[in-house]
Coordinates of C-alpha atoms in Angstrom, one line a residue:
M9 CA 88.6 168.1 31.3
S10 CA 89.2 166.4 34.7
D11 CA 87.7 167.8 37.9
Y12 CA 91.0 167.2 39.7
P13 CA 93.6 168.9 37.6
E14 CA 97.3 168.7 38.4
K15 CA 99.2 172.0 38.8
R16 CA 103.0 172.3 38.3
G17 CA 103.6 168.6 38.9
V18 CA 101.9 168.5 42.3
Q19 CA 99.2 165.8 42.4
D20 CA 96.0 166.5 44.4
P21 CA 96.0 164.3 47.5
R22 CA 92.6 163.1 46.6
M23 CA 94.0 161.5 43.4
N24 CA 95.4 158.0 43.6
G25 CA 95.1 154.7 41.9
A26 CA 95.7 154.1 38.2
G27 CA 95.5 157.2 36.1
G28 CA 94.9 159.4 39.2
I29 CA 91.3 158.3 39.6
P30 CA 89.7 159.2 43.0
P31 CA 88.9 156.2 45.2
G32 CA 85.1 156.7 45.0
Y33 CA 85.0 157.7 41.4
A34 CA 84.6 154.3 39.9
Y35 CA 81.9 153.4 42.4
A36 CA 80.0 156.7 41.7
V37 CA 80.1 156.0 37.9
Q38 CA 78.8 152.5 38.5
Q39 CA 76.0 153.8 40.7
E40 CA 75.1 156.4 38.1
E41 CA 75.0 153.7 35.3
E42 CA 72.8 151.5 37.5
E43 CA 70.4 154.4 38.2
E44 CA 70.1 155.1 34.5
L45 CA 69.5 151.4 33.8
L46 CA 66.8 151.4 36.5
D47 CA 65.2 154.5 35.0
L48 CA 65.1 152.8 31.6
R49 CA 63.6 149.7 33.1
D50 CA 60.9 151.8 34.8
V51 CA 60.0 153.4 31.4
V52 CA 59.7 150.1 29.7
R53 CA 57.7 148.7 32.7
V54 CA 55.3 151.6 32.4
L55 CA 54.9 151.2 28.7
R56 CA 54.2 147.5 29.0
R57 CA 51.8 148.0 31.9
R58 CA 49.8 150.7 30.1
A59 CA 50.2 149.2 26.6
L60 CA 46.4 148.7 26.2
A61 CA 45.6 152.4 27.0
I62 CA 48.3 153.6 24.6
V63 CA 46.9 151.4 21.8
L64 CA 43.3 152.5 22.5
V65 CA 44.3 156.2 22.3
A66 CA 46.2 155.6 19.1
V67 CA 43.3 153.8 17.5
V68 CA 40.8 156.5 18.5
C69 CA 43.0 159.3 17.1
T70 CA 43.7 157.4 13.9
A71 CA 40.0 156.5 13.4
G72 CA 39.1 160.1 14.1
A73 CA 41.5 161.4 11.5
L74 CA 40.3 158.9 8.9
G75 CA 36.7 159.7 9.7
F76 CA 37.3 163.4 9.3
S77 CA 39.0 162.8 6.0
Y78 CA 36.2 160.7 4.5
L79 CA 33.4 163.1 5.8
K80 CA 35.1 166.2 4.4
T81 CA 34.0 167.3 0.9
P82 CA 36.7 166.6 -1.7
L83 CA 38.3 169.6 -3.4
Y84 CA 39.7 169.6 -6.9
E85 CA 42.4 172.1 -8.1
G86 CA 42.5 173.8 -11.5
T87 CA 45.9 175.2 -12.3
I88 CA 47.2 177.5 -15.0
Q89 CA 50.6 179.0 -15.8
I90 CA 51.1 182.7 -16.7
L91 CA 54.2 184.0 -18.4
V92 CA 55.3 187.5 -17.5
G93 CA 57.3 189.3 -20.2
Q94 CA 57.3 192.2 -22.6
K95 CA 56.1 192.6 -26.2
Q96 CA 53.4 190.0 -26.2
G97 CA 55.1 187.8 -23.6
T98 CA 58.3 187.0 -25.4
I99 CA 61.1 185.5 -23.3
T100 CA 64.2 187.7 -23.1
T101 CA 67.8 186.4 -23.3
D102 CA 69.4 189.5 -21.8
P103 CA 70.6 188.6 -18.3
S104 CA 70.0 192.0 -16.8
Q105 CA 66.6 192.4 -18.4
A106 CA 65.6 188.8 -17.4
Q107 CA 66.6 189.6 -13.8
G108 CA 64.4 192.7 -13.9
L109 CA 61.5 190.8 -15.2
Q110 CA 61.9 188.2 -12.4
L111 CA 61.5 191.0 -9.9
V112 CA 58.5 192.4 -11.7
T113 CA 57.0 188.9 -11.7
Q114 CA 56.8 189.0 -7.9
T115 CA 54.7 192.2 -8.1
V116 CA 52.5 190.7 -10.8
A117 CA 51.9 187.6 -8.7
Q118 CA 50.7 189.8 -5.9
L119 CA 48.3 191.7 -8.2
A120 CA 46.9 188.4 -9.6
Q121 CA 45.4 187.6 -6.2
S122 CA 43.6 190.9 -5.7
Q123 CA 39.9 191.8 -5.3
T124 CA 39.9 193.5 -8.7
V125 CA 40.5 190.2 -10.4
A126 CA 38.0 188.4 -8.0
D127 CA 35.2 190.9 -8.7
E128 CA 35.5 190.6 -12.5
V129 CA 35.7 186.8 -12.5
I130 CA 32.7 186.5 -10.1
S131 CA 30.7 188.9 -12.3
K132 CA 31.7 187.2 -15.6
L133 CA 30.8 183.7 -14.4
G134 CA 27.9 184.7 -12.2
L135 CA 29.3 183.0 -9.1
H136 CA 27.4 183.1 -5.9
T137 CA 30.3 183.9 -3.6
T138 CA 32.1 186.8 -2.0
P139 CA 35.4 188.2 -3.2
R140 CA 36.9 187.2 0.2
D141 CA 35.8 183.5 -0.1
F142 CA 36.9 183.5 -3.7
L143 CA 40.4 184.6 -2.8
D144 CA 40.5 182.0 0.0
N145 CA 40.2 179.3 -2.6
M146 CA 42.8 180.9 -4.9
K147 CA 46.5 180.4 -4.7
V148 CA 49.2 182.3 -6.7
T149 CA 52.9 181.4 -6.5
Q150 CA 56.0 182.3 -8.6
E151 CA 57.8 179.2 -9.8
G152 CA 61.3 179.8 -8.4
Q153 CA 63.3 182.7 -9.8
T154 CA 61.5 182.6 -13.2
Q155 CA 58.9 184.7 -15.1
V156 CA 56.3 182.0 -14.6
I157 CA 53.3 182.4 -12.2
Q158 CA 51.2 179.5 -11.2
V159 CA 47.6 180.2 -10.4
S160 CA 45.4 177.6 -8.7
Y161 CA 41.7 177.5 -7.7
D162 CA 40.0 174.9 -5.5
S163 CA 36.4 173.8 -5.9
P164 CA 34.3 170.7 -5.1
S165 CA 33.6 170.4 -8.8
P166 CA 36.6 169.5 -11.1
K167 CA 35.0 171.2 -14.1
R168 CA 34.2 174.3 -12.1
A169 CA 37.8 174.4 -10.8
A170 CA 39.3 174.3 -14.3
L171 CA 36.7 176.9 -15.6
I172 CA 37.4 179.4 -12.9
A173 CA 41.2 179.0 -13.2
N174 CA 41.1 179.6 -16.9
T175 CA 38.8 182.6 -16.5
I176 CA 41.2 184.1 -13.9
G177 CA 44.0 183.8 -16.5
E178 CA 41.9 185.6 -19.2
V179 CA 40.7 188.4 -16.9
F180 CA 44.1 189.0 -15.3
S181 CA 45.9 189.0 -18.7
R182 CA 43.5 191.6 -20.0
Q183 CA 43.8 193.7 -16.9
V184 CA 47.6 193.9 -17.2
S185 CA 47.4 194.8 -20.9
N186 CA 44.9 197.6 -20.2
V187 CA 47.1 199.1 -17.5
S188 CA 50.2 199.4 -19.8
P189 CA 49.2 199.3 -23.5
N190 CA 52.5 200.6 -24.9
A191 CA 54.9 198.4 -26.9
S192 CA 57.5 197.9 -24.1
A193 CA 54.9 197.3 -21.4
I194 CA 54.8 194.3 -19.1
T195 CA 52.5 191.5 -20.3
A196 CA 50.9 188.5 -18.6
T197 CA 50.2 185.7 -21.1
V198 CA 48.4 182.5 -20.2
W199 CA 51.1 179.9 -21.1
Q200 CA 49.2 176.8 -20.1
K201 CA 45.5 176.4 -19.5
A202 CA 43.9 174.3 -16.8
S203 CA 42.6 170.9 -17.6
V204 CA 39.8 169.1 -15.7
P205 CA 41.5 167.4 -12.7
D206 CA 41.0 163.7 -12.2
T207 CA 41.8 163.3 -8.5
P208 CA 41.1 165.7 -5.5
V209 CA 43.9 167.5 -3.8
S210 CA 42.2 167.2 -0.4
P211 CA 41.5 165.5 1.8
K212 CA 44.3 163.0 1.9
P213 CA 43.2 160.0 4.1
L214 CA 46.5 158.2 4.2
R215 CA 48.5 161.2 5.2
N216 CA 45.9 162.2 7.8
G217 CA 45.7 158.7 9.1
A218 CA 49.5 158.5 9.5
V219 CA 49.5 161.9 11.3
G220 CA 46.6 160.7 13.6
L221 CA 48.5 157.5 14.4
V222 CA 51.7 159.4 15.4
L223 CA 49.8 161.9 17.5
G224 CA 47.8 159.2 19.0
L225 CA 50.9 157.2 20.1
M226 CA 52.4 160.4 21.6
L227 CA 49.2 161.2 23.4
G228 CA 48.8 157.7 24.6
V229 CA 52.3 157.6 26.0
G230 CA 51.6 160.9 27.8
V231 CA 48.4 159.5 29.2
A232 CA 50.2 156.4 30.4
F233 CA 52.9 158.3 32.3
L234 CA 50.2 160.7 33.7
A235 CA 48.2 157.7 35.0
E236 CA 51.3 156.2 36.4
Y237 CA 52.2 159.4 38.2
F238 CA 48.8 159.5 40.0
D239 CA 48.8 155.7 40.7
D240 CA 50.3 155.2 44.2
S241 CA 49.8 151.4 44.4
W242 CA 52.8 149.0 44.6
R243 CA 53.0 146.3 42.0
S244 CA 56.6 145.1 42.2
P245 CA 59.5 144.8 44.7
E246 CA 61.2 147.7 42.9
D247 CA 58.2 149.9 43.7
A248 CA 58.5 149.0 47.3
E249 CA 62.2 149.7 47.4
R250 CA 61.7 153.1 45.7
V251 CA 59.1 154.2 48.1
A252 CA 60.5 152.7 51.4
G253 CA 64.1 153.5 50.6
V254 CA 65.4 150.1 51.8
P255 CA 66.2 146.9 50.0
T256 CA 63.7 144.1 49.7
F257 CA 64.7 140.9 51.4
G258 CA 61.8 138.7 50.4
V259 CA 58.5 138.5 48.5
I260 CA 55.4 136.8 49.7
R261 CA 53.5 135.5 46.7
Q262 CA 49.8 135.6 46.6
F263 CA 48.1 132.2 46.8
E264 CA 44.7 130.7 47.0
P265 CA 43.8 128.6 50.1
A266 CA 43.2 124.9 49.5
P267 CA 39.5 123.9 49.6
R268 CA 38.5 122.1 52.9
K269 CA 37.5 118.5 52.7
G270 CA 33.9 117.7 53.3
G271 CA 32.3 120.6 51.4
D272 CA 31.4 124.0 52.8
D273 CA 29.5 122.8 55.9
G274 CA 32.7 121.8 57.7
P275 CA 34.9 118.7 58.1
A276 CA 33.4 115.4 57.4
Q277 CA 32.1 113.4 60.3
A278 CA 33.5 109.9 61.0

């Protein structure tokens, strides 16, 4: 919408020229575009001037992220799948009953990651850990809107991770059956046991290195503009114009004086 609207066919006296553009409007637009271009040039100039600092910060952050990744102890993940159902874990085809079991699965998933399960698994395997630390290494999720629960356990040892995950499935399945032993009770059956993992799930050096590089570049740019903000020296005619507020008419280049003839002791004697 124009800032100079016409009302009932009467044109604003400030409007003239082609299309009713004010006399100084084109000049103002041109000045604004030139200022934006100068601002962009200033940004590019700062980035080029502080390029070494930006690169150094990015390299340090990337190296730190990679070093942290390689120094951290690798963790392996053992994963099992538990099917929640009725009558020994059969899958129902009744839509209403299936929807009810999906809601029940959410509750069962919460119960799987409980101190009751942790205490029994720790006691059965003779683990030297606390229930709290045990649950910190354990993860339970429902796979979408299904009757399947995925239980994972992280450990520095791949065999230990698989053993603990399988034991969690056995203990939890038995606990659920003991709570409701009747024929129509909810059951939790281990559908797929955990196998010994081949590769660790953490750390991930490539991902951490990429994150460190991005953060390093952002931090480096921030440091560059901060250093530029506190730097009050003039390095170009544009800097002088910006500070003095007047145009630059000439530039005196720096030069080295020519050496005097006859050496440092003075002019040669005839």
